[in-house]
Short mmCIF file of C-alpha atoms in Angstrom, two decimals:
data_model
loop_
_atom_site.label_atom_id
_atom_site.label_comp_id
_atom_site.label_asym_id
_atom_site.label_seq_id
_atom_site.Cartn_x
_atom_site.Cartn_y
_atom_site.Cartn_z
CA UNK W 130 -1.84 -7.63 -189.53
CA UNK W 131 -4.15 -7.88 -186.53
CA UNK W 132 -6.86 -5.83 -188.22
CA UNK W 133 -6.62 -8.01 -191.33
CA UNK W 134 -6.98 -11.16 -189.22
CA UNK W 135 -10.03 -9.65 -187.50
CA UNK W 136 -11.55 -8.77 -190.87
CA UNK W 137 -11.02 -12.29 -192.20
CA UNK W 138 -12.42 -13.87 -189.03
CA UNK W 139 -15.44 -11.55 -189.14
CA UNK W 140 -16.09 -12.38 -192.80
CA UNK W 141 -15.76 -16.11 -192.08
CA UNK W 142 -18.30 -15.96 -189.26
CA UNK W 143 -20.56 -13.70 -191.35
CA UNK W 144 -20.57 -16.27 -194.17
CA UNK W 145 -21.20 -19.05 -191.63
CA UNK W 146 -24.12 -17.18 -190.00
CA UNK W 147 -25.51 -16.28 -193.42
CA UNK W 148 -25.38 -19.94 -194.53
CA UNK W 149 -27.05 -21.19 -191.33
CA UNK W 150 -29.72 -18.48 -191.47
CA UNK W 151 -30.48 -19.14 -195.13
CA UNK W 152 -30.54 -22.90 -194.53
CA UNK W 153 -33.01 -22.96 -191.61
CA UNK W 154 -35.32 -20.24 -192.96
CA UNK W 155 -35.27 -21.64 -196.50
CA UNK W 156 -36.17 -25.02 -195.00
CA UNK W 157 -39.24 -23.52 -193.24
CA UNK W 158 -40.21 -21.67 -196.41
CA UNK W 159 -39.79 -24.63 -198.77
CA UNK W 160 -41.67 -27.11 -196.57
CA UNK W 161 -44.71 -24.84 -196.44
CA UNK W 162 -44.36 -23.60 -200.02
CA UNK W 163 -44.32 -27.21 -201.27
CA UNK W 164 -47.71 -27.78 -199.66
CA UNK W 165 -48.93 -24.54 -201.22
CA UNK W 166 -47.78 -25.63 -204.69
CA UNK W 167 -49.43 -29.05 -204.22
CA UNK W 168 -52.66 -27.22 -203.33
CA UNK W 169 -52.67 -28.80 -199.89
CA UNK W 170 -54.43 -26.70 -197.24
CA UNK W 171 -52.07 -24.63 -195.11
CA UNK W 172 -52.96 -24.00 -191.50
CA UNK W 173 -52.90 -20.43 -190.25
CA UNK W 174 -49.74 -21.19 -188.30
CA UNK W 175 -48.02 -22.52 -191.44
CA UNK W 176 -49.10 -19.41 -193.35
CA UNK W 177 -47.52 -17.15 -190.72
CA UNK W 178 -44.33 -19.25 -190.68
CA UNK W 179 -44.14 -19.09 -194.49
CA UNK W 180 -44.31 -15.28 -194.43
CA UNK W 181 -41.95 -14.97 -191.46
CA UNK W 182 -39.28 -17.19 -193.04
CA UNK W 183 -39.44 -15.13 -196.24
CA UNK W 184 -38.81 -11.87 -194.37
CA UNK W 185 -35.89 -13.46 -192.50
CA UNK W 186 -34.30 -14.60 -195.74
CA UNK W 187 -34.31 -10.95 -196.83
CA UNK W 188 -33.04 -9.95 -193.37
CA UNK W 189 -30.04 -12.28 -193.59
CA UNK W 190 -29.25 -11.00 -197.07
CA UNK W 191 -29.21 -7.41 -195.82
CA UNK W 192 -26.99 -8.30 -192.86
CA UNK W 193 -24.53 -10.04 -195.17
CA UNK W 194 -24.44 -6.97 -197.41
CA UNK W 195 -23.90 -4.86 -194.30
CA UNK W 196 -20.93 -7.03 -193.27
CA UNK W 197 -19.35 -6.76 -196.74
CA UNK W 198 -19.97 -3.01 -196.83
CA UNK W 199 -18.38 -2.57 -193.40
CA UNK W 200 -15.24 -4.59 -194.16
CA UNK W 201 -14.54 -3.47 -197.73
CA UNK W 202 -16.14 -0.08 -198.43
CA UNK W 203 -16.96 1.83 -195.22
CA UNK W 204 -13.95 3.50 -193.59
CA UNK W 205 -14.50 3.74 -189.85
CA UNK W 206 -13.71 7.47 -189.49
CA UNK W 207 -15.42 8.59 -192.68
CA UNK W 208 -19.05 9.72 -192.79
CA UNK W 209 -21.49 6.87 -193.32
CA UNK W 210 -21.89 6.20 -197.03
CA UNK W 211 -25.31 6.47 -198.59
CA UNK W 212 -25.33 2.76 -199.45
CA UNK W 213 -24.47 1.77 -195.87
CA UNK W 214 -27.21 4.03 -194.50
CA UNK W 215 -29.69 2.54 -196.98
CA UNK W 216 -28.84 -1.02 -195.86
CA UNK W 217 -29.37 -0.03 -192.20
CA UNK W 218 -32.75 1.57 -192.90
CA UNK W 219 -33.89 -1.40 -195.02
CA UNK W 220 -32.81 -3.75 -192.21
CA UNK W 221 -34.96 -1.76 -189.76
CA UNK W 222 -37.94 -1.98 -192.11
CA UNK W 223 -37.64 -5.75 -192.72
CA UNK W 224 -37.02 -6.32 -189.00
CA UNK W 225 -40.21 -4.41 -188.26
CA UNK W 226 -42.17 -6.53 -190.77
CA UNK W 227 -40.85 -9.65 -189.03
CA UNK W 228 -42.06 -8.28 -185.69
CA UNK W 229 -45.57 -7.76 -187.07
CA UNK W 230 -45.62 -11.34 -188.37
CA UNK W 231 -44.40 -12.70 -185.03
CA UNK W 232 -47.13 -10.66 -183.34
CA UNK W 233 -49.65 -12.39 -185.61
CA UNK W 234 -48.16 -15.73 -184.53
CA UNK W 235 -48.44 -14.72 -180.87
CA UNK W 236 -52.09 -13.67 -181.32
CA UNK W 237 -52.80 -16.98 -183.08
CA UNK W 238 -51.26 -18.98 -180.21
CA UNK W 239 -53.24 -16.90 -177.74
CA UNK W 240 -56.56 -17.42 -179.54
CA UNK W 241 -56.01 -21.17 -179.97
CA UNK W 242 -54.61 -22.08 -176.55
CA UNK W 243 -55.94 -19.64 -173.95
CA UNK W 244 -59.38 -20.49 -172.54
CA UNK W 245 -61.30 -17.24 -172.07
CA UNK W 246 -64.25 -16.84 -169.75
CA UNK W 247 -65.29 -13.29 -170.64
CA UNK W 248 -67.72 -13.11 -173.58
CA UNK W 249 -65.88 -10.25 -175.32
CA UNK W 250 -62.51 -11.98 -175.10
CA UNK W 251 -64.09 -15.22 -176.30
CA UNK W 252 -65.52 -13.49 -179.39
CA UNK W 253 -62.20 -11.69 -180.00
CA UNK W 254 -60.27 -14.97 -179.84
CA UNK W 255 -62.72 -16.60 -182.23
CA UNK W 256 -62.44 -13.65 -184.62
CA UNK W 257 -58.62 -13.72 -184.52
CA UNK W 258 -58.43 -17.46 -185.20
CA UNK W 259 -60.63 -16.98 -188.31
CA UNK W 260 -59.00 -13.78 -189.61
CA UNK W 261 -55.31 -14.69 -189.66
CA UNK W 262 -54.99 -14.26 -193.49
CA UNK W 263 -56.58 -10.81 -193.21
CA UNK W 264 -54.27 -10.00 -190.29
CA UNK W 265 -51.26 -11.01 -192.38
CA UNK W 266 -52.49 -8.73 -195.15
CA UNK W 267 -52.92 -5.96 -192.58
CA UNK W 268 -49.37 -6.57 -191.32
CA UNK W 269 -48.08 -6.24 -194.89
CA UNK W 270 -50.05 -3.00 -195.41
CA UNK W 271 -48.80 -1.54 -192.10
CA UNK W 272 -45.25 -2.53 -192.97
CA UNK W 273 -45.61 -0.84 -196.37
CA UNK W 274 -46.94 2.33 -194.73
CA UNK W 275 -44.06 2.33 -192.23
CA UNK W 276 -41.65 1.67 -195.10
CA UNK W 277 -42.91 4.70 -197.01
CA UNK W 278 -42.69 6.89 -193.89
CA UNK W 279 -39.18 5.69 -193.05
CA UNK W 280 -37.96 6.13 -196.62
CA UNK W 281 -39.56 9.58 -196.85
CA UNK W 282 -37.87 10.61 -193.61
CA UNK W 283 -34.55 9.11 -194.69
CA UNK W 284 -34.44 10.73 -198.13
CA UNK W 285 -35.74 14.06 -196.87
CA UNK W 286 -32.98 13.98 -194.22
CA UNK W 287 -30.43 13.19 -196.95
CA UNK W 288 -31.63 16.16 -199.00
CA UNK W 289 -31.43 18.38 -195.92
CA UNK W 290 -27.83 17.27 -195.31
CA UNK W 291 -26.93 17.96 -198.95
CA UNK W 292 -28.43 21.47 -198.76
CA UNK W 293 -26.57 22.28 -195.54
CA UNK W 294 -23.30 21.07 -197.07
CA UNK W 295 -23.81 23.51 -199.92
CA UNK W 296 -24.57 26.37 -197.53
CA UNK W 297 -21.60 25.64 -195.22
CA UNK W 298 -18.79 25.02 -197.65
CA UNK W 299 -15.87 25.49 -195.29
CA UNK W 300 -17.14 23.73 -192.16
CA UNK W 301 -16.33 20.06 -192.66
CA UNK W 302 -16.91 19.13 -189.02
CA UNK W 303 -20.27 20.89 -188.98
CA UNK W 304 -21.34 19.07 -192.13
CA UNK W 305 -20.33 15.74 -190.59
CA UNK W 306 -22.30 16.44 -187.40
CA UNK W 307 -25.36 17.49 -189.42
CA UNK W 308 -25.18 14.28 -191.48
CA UNK W 309 -24.89 12.17 -188.31
CA UNK W 310 -27.81 13.98 -186.69
CA UNK W 311 -29.97 13.54 -189.78
CA UNK W 312 -29.31 9.80 -189.95
CA UNK W 313 -29.85 9.36 -186.20
CA UNK W 314 -33.23 11.04 -186.64
CA UNK W 315 -34.20 8.58 -189.40
CA UNK W 316 -32.94 5.64 -187.33
CA UNK W 317 -34.94 6.66 -184.26
CA UNK W 318 -38.01 7.41 -186.39
CA UNK W 319 -37.92 3.85 -187.78
CA UNK W 320 -37.36 2.49 -184.27
CA UNK W 321 -40.53 4.17 -182.96
CA UNK W 322 -42.61 2.20 -185.46
CA UNK W 323 -41.77 -0.98 -183.48
CA UNK W 324 -43.81 0.15 -180.46
CA UNK W 325 -47.44 -0.82 -181.49
CA UNK W 326 -46.57 -4.33 -182.69
CA UNK W 327 -44.26 -4.92 -179.73
CA UNK W 328 -46.99 -3.91 -177.26
CA UNK W 329 -49.46 -6.29 -178.95
CA UNK W 330 -46.86 -9.05 -178.76
CA UNK W 331 -46.29 -8.41 -175.04
CA UNK W 332 -50.04 -8.41 -174.27
CA UNK W 333 -50.75 -11.69 -176.09
CA UNK W 334 -47.65 -13.35 -174.61
CA UNK W 335 -48.63 -12.12 -171.14
CA UNK W 336 -52.07 -13.70 -171.57
CA UNK W 337 -50.39 -16.99 -172.47
CA UNK W 338 -48.24 -16.82 -169.33
CA UNK W 339 -51.31 -16.07 -167.21
CA UNK W 340 -53.22 -18.93 -168.84
CA UNK W 341 -50.32 -21.33 -168.22
CA UNK W 342 -50.24 -20.37 -164.51
CA UNK W 343 -53.97 -20.89 -164.21
CA UNK W 344 -53.74 -24.23 -165.98
CA UNK W 345 -50.94 -25.38 -163.68
CA UNK W 346 -53.05 -24.50 -160.62
CA UNK W 347 -55.96 -26.49 -162.08
CA UNK W 348 -53.68 -29.47 -162.70
CA UNK W 349 -52.45 -29.45 -159.10
CA UNK W 350 -56.03 -29.22 -157.84
CA UNK W 351 -57.22 -32.09 -160.04
CA UNK W 352 -53.97 -34.16 -159.66
CA UNK W 353 -53.73 -34.99 -163.37
CA UNK W 354 -51.07 -37.14 -164.93
CA UNK W 355 -47.94 -35.74 -166.47
CA UNK W 356 -49.16 -36.11 -170.06
CA UNK W 357 -51.46 -33.17 -170.69
CA UNK W 358 -51.96 -31.89 -174.28
CA UNK W 359 -53.00 -28.43 -173.09
CA UNK W 360 -49.88 -28.07 -170.95
CA UNK W 361 -47.66 -29.20 -173.83
CA UNK W 362 -49.33 -26.68 -176.17
CA UNK W 363 -48.79 -23.90 -173.62
CA UNK W 364 -45.15 -24.92 -173.17
CA UNK W 365 -44.37 -25.06 -176.91
CA UNK W 366 -46.03 -21.71 -177.58
CA UNK W 367 -44.28 -20.01 -174.66
CA UNK W 368 -40.90 -21.49 -175.63
CA UNK W 369 -41.28 -19.95 -179.08
CA UNK W 370 -42.53 -16.56 -177.84
CA UNK W 371 -40.17 -16.15 -174.88
CA UNK W 372 -37.18 -17.09 -177.03
CA UNK W 373 -38.31 -14.58 -179.66
CA UNK W 374 -38.70 -11.88 -177.00
CA UNK W 375 -35.19 -12.45 -175.63
CA UNK W 376 -33.58 -12.71 -179.07
CA UNK W 377 -35.52 -9.73 -180.42
CA UNK W 378 -34.49 -7.48 -177.50
CA UNK W 379 -30.90 -8.65 -177.89
CA UNK W 380 -30.94 -8.01 -181.65
CA UNK W 381 -32.54 -4.57 -181.36
CA UNK W 382 -30.16 -3.60 -178.54
CA UNK W 383 -27.21 -4.62 -180.72
CA UNK W 384 -28.60 -2.50 -183.57
CA UNK W 385 -29.04 0.53 -181.29
CA UNK W 386 -25.57 0.14 -179.73
CA UNK W 387 -23.92 -0.28 -183.14
CA UNK W 388 -24.84 3.26 -184.18
CA UNK W 389 -22.78 5.19 -181.57
CA UNK W 390 -20.05 2.56 -181.87
CA UNK W 391 -19.74 3.37 -185.56
CA UNK W 392 -20.36 7.11 -185.69
CA UNK W 393 -19.14 8.41 -182.31
CA UNK W 394 -16.59 5.94 -180.91
CA UNK W 395 -15.35 4.60 -184.29
CA UNK W 396 -15.06 1.02 -183.00
CA UNK W 397 -15.21 -1.31 -185.97
CA UNK W 398 -14.68 -4.38 -183.75
CA UNK W 399 -17.70 -3.42 -181.64
CA UNK W 400 -19.83 -2.99 -184.77
CA UNK W 401 -18.69 -6.41 -186.01
CA UNK W 402 -19.81 -8.00 -182.72
CA UNK W 403 -23.19 -6.24 -182.99
CA UNK W 404 -23.71 -7.45 -186.58
CA UNK W 405 -22.84 -10.99 -185.48
CA UNK W 406 -25.47 -10.81 -182.72
CA UNK W 407 -28.06 -9.38 -185.12
CA UNK W 408 -27.46 -12.26 -187.55
CA UNK W 409 -27.46 -15.01 -184.90
CA UNK W 410 -30.80 -14.04 -183.29
CA UNK W 411 -33.21 -14.79 -186.21
CA UNK W 412 -31.36 -18.04 -186.98
CA UNK W 413 -31.71 -19.19 -183.36
CA UNK W 414 -35.42 -18.42 -183.31
CA UNK W 415 -35.93 -20.29 -186.59
CA UNK W 416 -34.33 -23.40 -185.06
CA UNK W 417 -36.69 -23.11 -182.05
CA UNK W 418 -39.68 -22.74 -184.40
CA UNK W 419 -38.65 -25.91 -186.24
CA UNK W 420 -38.31 -27.85 -182.98
CA UNK W 421 -41.77 -26.72 -181.84
CA UNK W 422 -43.67 -27.46 -185.08
CA UNK W 423 -44.78 -31.06 -185.72
CA UNK W 424 -44.80 -30.78 -189.53
CA UNK W 425 -41.33 -29.25 -189.65
CA UNK W 426 -40.01 -31.87 -187.23
CA UNK W 427 -41.38 -34.63 -189.45
CA UNK W 428 -39.69 -33.04 -192.47
CA UNK W 429 -36.37 -32.91 -190.59
CA UNK W 430 -36.75 -36.56 -189.56
CA UNK W 431 -37.47 -37.62 -193.15
CA UNK W 432 -34.43 -35.71 -194.44
CA UNK W 433 -32.19 -37.27 -191.78
CA UNK W 434 -33.60 -40.74 -192.52
CA UNK W 435 -32.97 -40.26 -196.27
CA UNK W 436 -29.41 -39.01 -195.61
CA UNK W 437 -28.72 -41.94 -193.28
CA UNK W 438 -30.02 -44.53 -195.75
CA UNK W 439 -28.08 -42.93 -198.64
CA UNK W 440 -24.90 -42.93 -196.56
CA UNK W 441 -25.43 -46.57 -195.61
CA UNK W 442 -25.98 -47.64 -199.23
CA UNK W 443 -22.85 -45.76 -200.31
CA UNK W 444 -20.77 -47.38 -197.57
CA UNK W 445 -22.10 -50.82 -198.54
CA UNK W 446 -21.10 -50.23 -202.16
CA UNK W 447 -17.64 -49.13 -201.08
CA UNK W 448 -17.27 -52.25 -198.90
CA UNK W 449 -18.25 -54.62 -201.74
CA UNK W 450 -18.33 -52.90 -205.14
CA UNK W 451 -19.19 -56.16 -206.91
CA UNK W 452 -22.52 -56.45 -205.11
CA UNK W 453 -25.22 -56.17 -207.81
CA UNK W 454 -28.11 -53.74 -207.43
CA UNK W 455 -31.43 -55.32 -206.47
CA UNK W 456 -33.42 -52.93 -208.66
#
């Protein structure tokens, strides 16, 4: 009875997290896609947010499939099914694509906000601010290359496990250990592909932190007022990047911890907690992105204003149904 209650509670929270994640990321996608359909010019930041929200919609779909697979199809002490392994590998790939896109966003913030004094850095910042569409295309190409490598490693490992099972017919425990080792290898191989984009993200974010410190020292020296557009731009960019860094590390740590919890310690409750953390992190960052983007904030305000006026009109009609319409 307790395990059934835990399953139902986990599914309820999974559906709730899936709905919130789809809602906030679909909102970011639709606001920018509407401008694209209307042939209105998209800024480079909007283009990155459009791509990032699309990858996170796929990410939430995979996590929801993972939750259903865990509760209904994957027995905790059985070997990991091929479908469950495939969902995990696809999640790693989409998560990596999202990291590349966030790195592009970090580089864009760095090139737009940080004031460089060195000639090479100045030219690099100018080049980055003009080449964001090409960088997005490069991120897609790199993600595709990493996808092919991860899938090749995953399927070659699956073939190796199948061959060893045929050669060792009577050793069930040996076959299980070989299958676990093969999947761990694929999981770690996909995890290594995060390193280049993560290092770029750390470098660009570190430059923003350094620039903010230098700007604060200049403000104290010049005794400026509290309203400073450059300081506000620094603060918004750093809020977005620092929150992503914390949530990304938390999400990746949950993904790494979930593997031994599932295959070695057979703790389904621990895996459920890890999946919940992995689903909450991209939703939280999407909310922070909305709060830090002027166009998205205006769209939220217009939706709230429309909802408030519609609710008020409905309440007025309920209070006096005989009141004729003005239009």
